Amino acid sequence: YGYVHCFWTETLFENGRNVIKYSRFDGATWTKPNDIYLAGQGIRNISPFVDKQGILHITWSEGFFGLTYYSYAPAIDALSAQNWADPRRINVPARPVYLRVDSRGVFHILYLNPTEESGVYYVRSENSGATWSEPVWLDQDIPPGYIPDSLNFELDENDGLHAVWFY
């Protein structure tokens, strides 16, 4: 629809929890920010993606070991928290996590694992996030004493997956 979508978090000082906020820009004005989800503590990143059907998808990770969640809403109606699906937990320890949806509707997630098996991992879902593949560890040859950082992940026009990071 030509919107610019913006997500961020704010901390509620009375209990330290985070709220995910959303606003969009139509080319002339920004909407009033709206709370779309009351989260736990320590949100690392929010990864938005609008698919070809006009659905706005987001993933995010919470806490030190990256509890990972997914939700979605029609991009045209994403301003109301009521239009967002209840968040689904994705059983991967991600901090941060990035989501892309290809032209066939396959969900692709790339993430950094902050546990003792630190590295870059990939999972996919072919049923709109109901189930996910087993994680694939992409960089098992990490040099000793190094951890990946600054992960970036994109799809090309042929649904090819491209990722970069550094140690």
mmCIF file of C-alpha atoms in Angstrom:
data_model
loop_
_atom_site.group_PDB
_atom_site.id
_atom_site.type_symbol
_atom_site.label_atom_id
_atom_site.label_comp_id
_atom_site.label_asym_id
_atom_site.label_seq_id
_atom_site.Cartn_x
_atom_site.Cartn_y
_atom_site.Cartn_z
ATOM 1 C CA TYR A 1 0.000 0.000 0.000
ATOM 2 C CA GLY A 2 3.044 2.231 -0.127
ATOM 3 C CA TYR A 3 3.324 2.644 3.650
ATOM 4 C CA VAL A 4 6.519 2.917 5.640
ATOM 5 C CA HIS A 5 6.157 0.705 8.735
ATOM 6 C CA CYS A 6 8.058 1.534 11.912
ATOM 7 C CA PHE A 7 8.370 -0.649 15.039
ATOM 8 C CA TRP A 8 10.204 0.057 18.275
ATOM 9 C CA THR A 9 10.059 -0.806 21.947
ATOM 10 C CA GLU A 10 9.556 1.299 25.022
ATOM 11 C CA THR A 11 10.141 0.258 28.613
ATOM 12 C CA LEU A 12 7.340 0.586 31.140
ATOM 13 C CA PHE A 13 9.066 2.011 34.187
ATOM 14 C CA GLU A 14 6.640 0.620 36.751
ATOM 15 C CA ASN A 15 7.500 -3.030 35.959
ATOM 16 C CA GLY A 16 10.394 -2.952 33.483
ATOM 17 C CA ARG A 17 8.455 -4.752 30.766
ATOM 18 C CA ASN A 18 8.633 -3.691 27.135
ATOM 19 C CA VAL A 19 5.829 -2.680 24.831
ATOM 20 C CA ILE A 20 6.132 -3.048 21.060
ATOM 21 C CA LYS A 21 4.993 0.175 19.399
ATOM 22 C CA TYR A 22 3.927 0.659 15.783
ATOM 23 C CA SER A 23 3.374 3.629 13.500
ATOM 24 C CA ARG A 24 3.219 4.051 9.750
ATOM 25 C CA PHE A 25 3.892 6.791 7.239
ATOM 26 C CA ASP A 26 1.687 7.273 4.176
ATOM 27 C CA GLY A 27 4.027 9.678 2.381
ATOM 28 C CA ALA A 28 2.615 12.771 4.079
ATOM 29 C CA THR A 29 1.988 12.022 7.774
ATOM 30 C CA TRP A 30 2.860 9.518 10.481
ATOM 31 C CA THR A 31 0.035 7.838 12.377
ATOM 32 C CA LYS A 32 -0.203 8.156 16.136
ATOM 33 C CA PRO A 33 1.994 5.416 17.676
ATOM 34 C CA ASN A 34 0.024 2.433 18.914
ATOM 35 C CA ASP A 35 0.911 -0.334 21.396
ATOM 36 C CA ILE A 36 0.561 -3.679 19.639
ATOM 37 C CA TYR A 37 2.081 -6.084 22.182
ATOM 38 C CA LEU A 38 3.110 -6.031 25.847
ATOM 39 C CA ALA A 39 6.300 -8.084 25.941
ATOM 40 C CA GLY A 40 8.663 -9.379 28.564
ATOM 41 C CA GLN A 41 12.017 -7.778 29.244
ATOM 42 C CA GLY A 42 14.950 -7.268 26.962
ATOM 43 C CA ILE A 43 13.619 -7.244 23.414
ATOM 44 C CA ARG A 44 16.657 -7.463 21.128
ATOM 45 C CA ASN A 45 15.129 -6.691 17.759
ATOM 46 C CA ILE A 46 11.876 -6.572 15.830
ATOM 47 C CA SER A 47 12.064 -7.903 12.284
ATOM 48 C CA PRO A 48 9.167 -6.753 10.045
ATOM 49 C CA PHE A 49 8.361 -8.023 6.568
ATOM 50 C CA VAL A 50 5.401 -7.332 4.258
ATOM 51 C CA ASP A 51 4.627 -10.231 1.908
ATOM 52 C CA LYS A 52 3.085 -10.071 -1.581
ATOM 53 C CA GLN A 53 -0.401 -10.647 -0.119
ATOM 54 C CA GLY A 54 -0.155 -7.472 1.982
ATOM 55 C CA ILE A 55 0.390 -9.242 5.313
ATOM 56 C CA LEU A 56 2.756 -7.562 7.752
ATOM 57 C CA HIS A 57 4.803 -10.177 9.635
ATOM 58 C CA ILE A 58 7.048 -9.538 12.640
ATOM 59 C CA THR A 59 9.404 -11.648 14.700
ATOM 60 C CA TRP A 60 11.235 -10.597 17.827
ATOM 61 C CA SER A 61 13.308 -12.080 20.605
ATOM 62 C CA GLU A 62 12.987 -11.471 24.320
ATOM 63 C CA GLY A 63 15.268 -12.050 27.277
ATOM 64 C CA PHE A 64 18.903 -13.061 27.541
ATOM 65 C CA PHE A 65 18.549 -16.409 25.755
ATOM 66 C CA GLY A 66 16.218 -15.114 23.059
ATOM 67 C CA LEU A 67 12.702 -16.439 23.486
ATOM 68 C CA THR A 68 11.450 -15.995 19.921
ATOM 69 C CA TYR A 69 7.953 -14.929 18.832
ATOM 70 C CA TYR A 70 6.017 -14.369 15.614
ATOM 71 C CA SER A 71 2.843 -12.388 14.859
ATOM 72 C CA TYR A 72 1.134 -10.883 11.834
ATOM 73 C CA ALA A 73 -1.640 -8.514 10.729
ATOM 74 C CA PRO A 74 -3.003 -7.198 7.428
ATOM 75 C CA ALA A 75 -0.724 -4.275 6.548
ATOM 76 C CA ILE A 76 -3.742 -2.071 5.808
ATOM 77 C CA ASP A 77 -5.192 -2.753 9.318
ATOM 78 C CA ALA A 78 -2.022 -3.094 11.411
ATOM 79 C CA LEU A 79 -2.667 0.032 13.489
ATOM 80 C CA SER A 80 -5.068 -1.720 15.848
ATOM 81 C CA ALA A 81 -3.634 -4.256 18.312
ATOM 82 C CA GLN A 82 -6.871 -6.228 17.861
ATOM 83 C CA ASN A 83 -5.922 -7.018 14.253
ATOM 84 C CA TRP A 84 -2.649 -8.682 15.242
ATOM 85 C CA ALA A 85 -2.624 -12.460 15.668
ATOM 86 C CA ASP A 86 -1.765 -13.810 19.095
ATOM 87 C CA PRO A 87 2.018 -14.240 19.185
ATOM 88 C CA ARG A 88 3.316 -17.747 18.500
ATOM 89 C CA ARG A 89 6.438 -18.999 20.211
ATOM 90 C CA ILE A 90 9.123 -20.305 17.861
ATOM 91 C CA ASN A 91 11.294 -22.840 19.643
ATOM 92 C CA VAL A 92 14.714 -21.399 18.780
ATOM 93 C CA PRO A 93 17.097 -19.408 21.020
ATOM 94 C CA ALA A 94 17.532 -16.307 18.875
ATOM 95 C CA ARG A 95 19.136 -13.001 19.691
ATOM 96 C CA PRO A 96 18.570 -11.353 17.201
ATOM 97 C CA VAL A 97 16.136 -12.952 14.733
ATOM 98 C CA TYR A 98 15.254 -11.972 11.134
ATOM 99 C CA LEU A 99 12.214 -13.067 9.103
ATOM 100 C CA ARG A 100 11.608 -13.019 5.346
ATOM 101 C CA VAL A 101 8.662 -14.511 3.410
ATOM 102 C CA ASP A 102 9.274 -15.636 -0.163
ATOM 103 C CA SER A 103 6.886 -15.411 -3.126
ATOM 104 C CA ARG A 104 5.569 -18.946 -2.424
ATOM 105 C CA GLY A 105 4.696 -18.037 1.169
ATOM 106 C CA VAL A 106 7.610 -19.946 2.724
ATOM 107 C CA PHE A 107 8.850 -18.309 5.937
ATOM 108 C CA HIS A 108 12.634 -18.062 6.355
ATOM 109 C CA ILE A 109 14.282 -17.157 9.658
ATOM 110 C CA LEU A 110 17.952 -16.462 10.200
ATOM 111 C CA TYR A 111 19.171 -15.909 13.739
ATOM 112 C CA LEU A 112 22.149 -15.755 16.040
ATOM 113 C CA ASN A 113 22.135 -18.370 18.791
ATOM 114 C CA PRO A 114 23.387 -16.821 22.077
ATOM 115 C CA THR A 115 23.861 -20.174 23.894
ATOM 116 C CA GLU A 116 26.980 -22.351 24.176
ATOM 117 C CA GLU A 117 26.443 -23.393 20.515
ATOM 118 C CA SER A 118 26.832 -19.800 19.363
ATOM 119 C CA GLY A 119 26.514 -19.273 15.647
ATOM 120 C CA VAL A 120 24.288 -18.359 12.707
ATOM 121 C CA TYR A 121 21.263 -20.644 12.239
ATOM 122 C CA TYR A 122 18.445 -21.016 9.727
ATOM 123 C CA VAL A 123 14.892 -22.422 10.034
ATOM 124 C CA ARG A 124 11.926 -22.388 7.652
ATOM 125 C CA SER A 125 8.183 -22.929 7.766
ATOM 126 C CA GLU A 126 6.008 -23.994 4.857
ATOM 127 C CA ASN A 127 2.732 -23.656 6.795
ATOM 128 C CA SER A 128 2.627 -19.995 7.870
ATOM 129 C CA GLY A 129 4.667 -20.536 11.010
ATOM 130 C CA ALA A 130 2.592 -23.381 12.483
ATOM 131 C CA THR A 131 5.648 -25.686 12.431
ATOM 132 C CA TRP A 132 9.316 -25.053 11.760
ATOM 133 C CA SER A 133 12.185 -27.095 10.341
ATOM 134 C CA GLU A 134 15.041 -28.284 12.497
ATOM 135 C CA PRO A 135 17.706 -25.558 12.812
ATOM 136 C CA VAL A 136 20.613 -25.659 10.370
ATOM 137 C CA TRP A 137 23.898 -24.353 11.786
ATOM 138 C CA LEU A 138 25.453 -22.298 8.977
ATOM 139 C CA ASP A 139 28.863 -21.476 10.432
ATOM 140 C CA GLN A 140 30.121 -24.516 12.334
ATOM 141 C CA ASP A 141 33.689 -23.539 11.448
ATOM 142 C CA ILE A 142 33.704 -20.432 13.684
ATOM 143 C CA PRO A 143 37.296 -19.535 14.624
ATOM 144 C CA PRO A 144 37.996 -20.201 18.341
ATOM 145 C CA GLY A 145 37.165 -17.215 20.541
ATOM 146 C CA TYR A 146 34.913 -15.545 17.952
ATOM 147 C CA ILE A 147 31.167 -14.971 17.841
ATOM 148 C CA PRO A 148 29.059 -13.760 14.895
ATOM 149 C CA ASP A 149 27.682 -10.225 14.890
ATOM 150 C CA SER A 150 25.775 -7.746 12.681
ATOM 151 C CA LEU A 151 23.678 -10.328 10.877
ATOM 152 C CA ASN A 152 21.847 -9.119 7.761
ATOM 153 C CA PHE A 153 19.445 -11.231 5.680
ATOM 154 C CA GLU A 154 17.548 -10.561 2.423
ATOM 155 C CA LEU A 155 15.665 -12.307 -0.393
ATOM 156 C CA ASP A 156 16.402 -11.565 -4.023
ATOM 157 C CA GLU A 157 13.844 -11.367 -6.873
ATOM 158 C CA ASN A 158 14.168 -15.157 -7.435
ATOM 159 C CA ASP A 159 13.601 -16.022 -3.734
ATOM 160 C CA GLY A 160 17.313 -16.634 -3.226
ATOM 161 C CA LEU A 161 18.472 -16.185 0.355
ATOM 162 C CA HIS A 162 21.465 -13.946 1.053
ATOM 163 C CA ALA A 163 23.100 -13.396 4.430
ATOM 164 C CA VAL A 164 26.159 -11.577 5.711
ATOM 165 C CA TRP A 165 27.726 -11.278 9.139
ATOM 166 C CA PHE A 166 31.173 -10.829 10.658
ATOM 167 C CA TYR A 167 33.178 -12.125 13.610
#
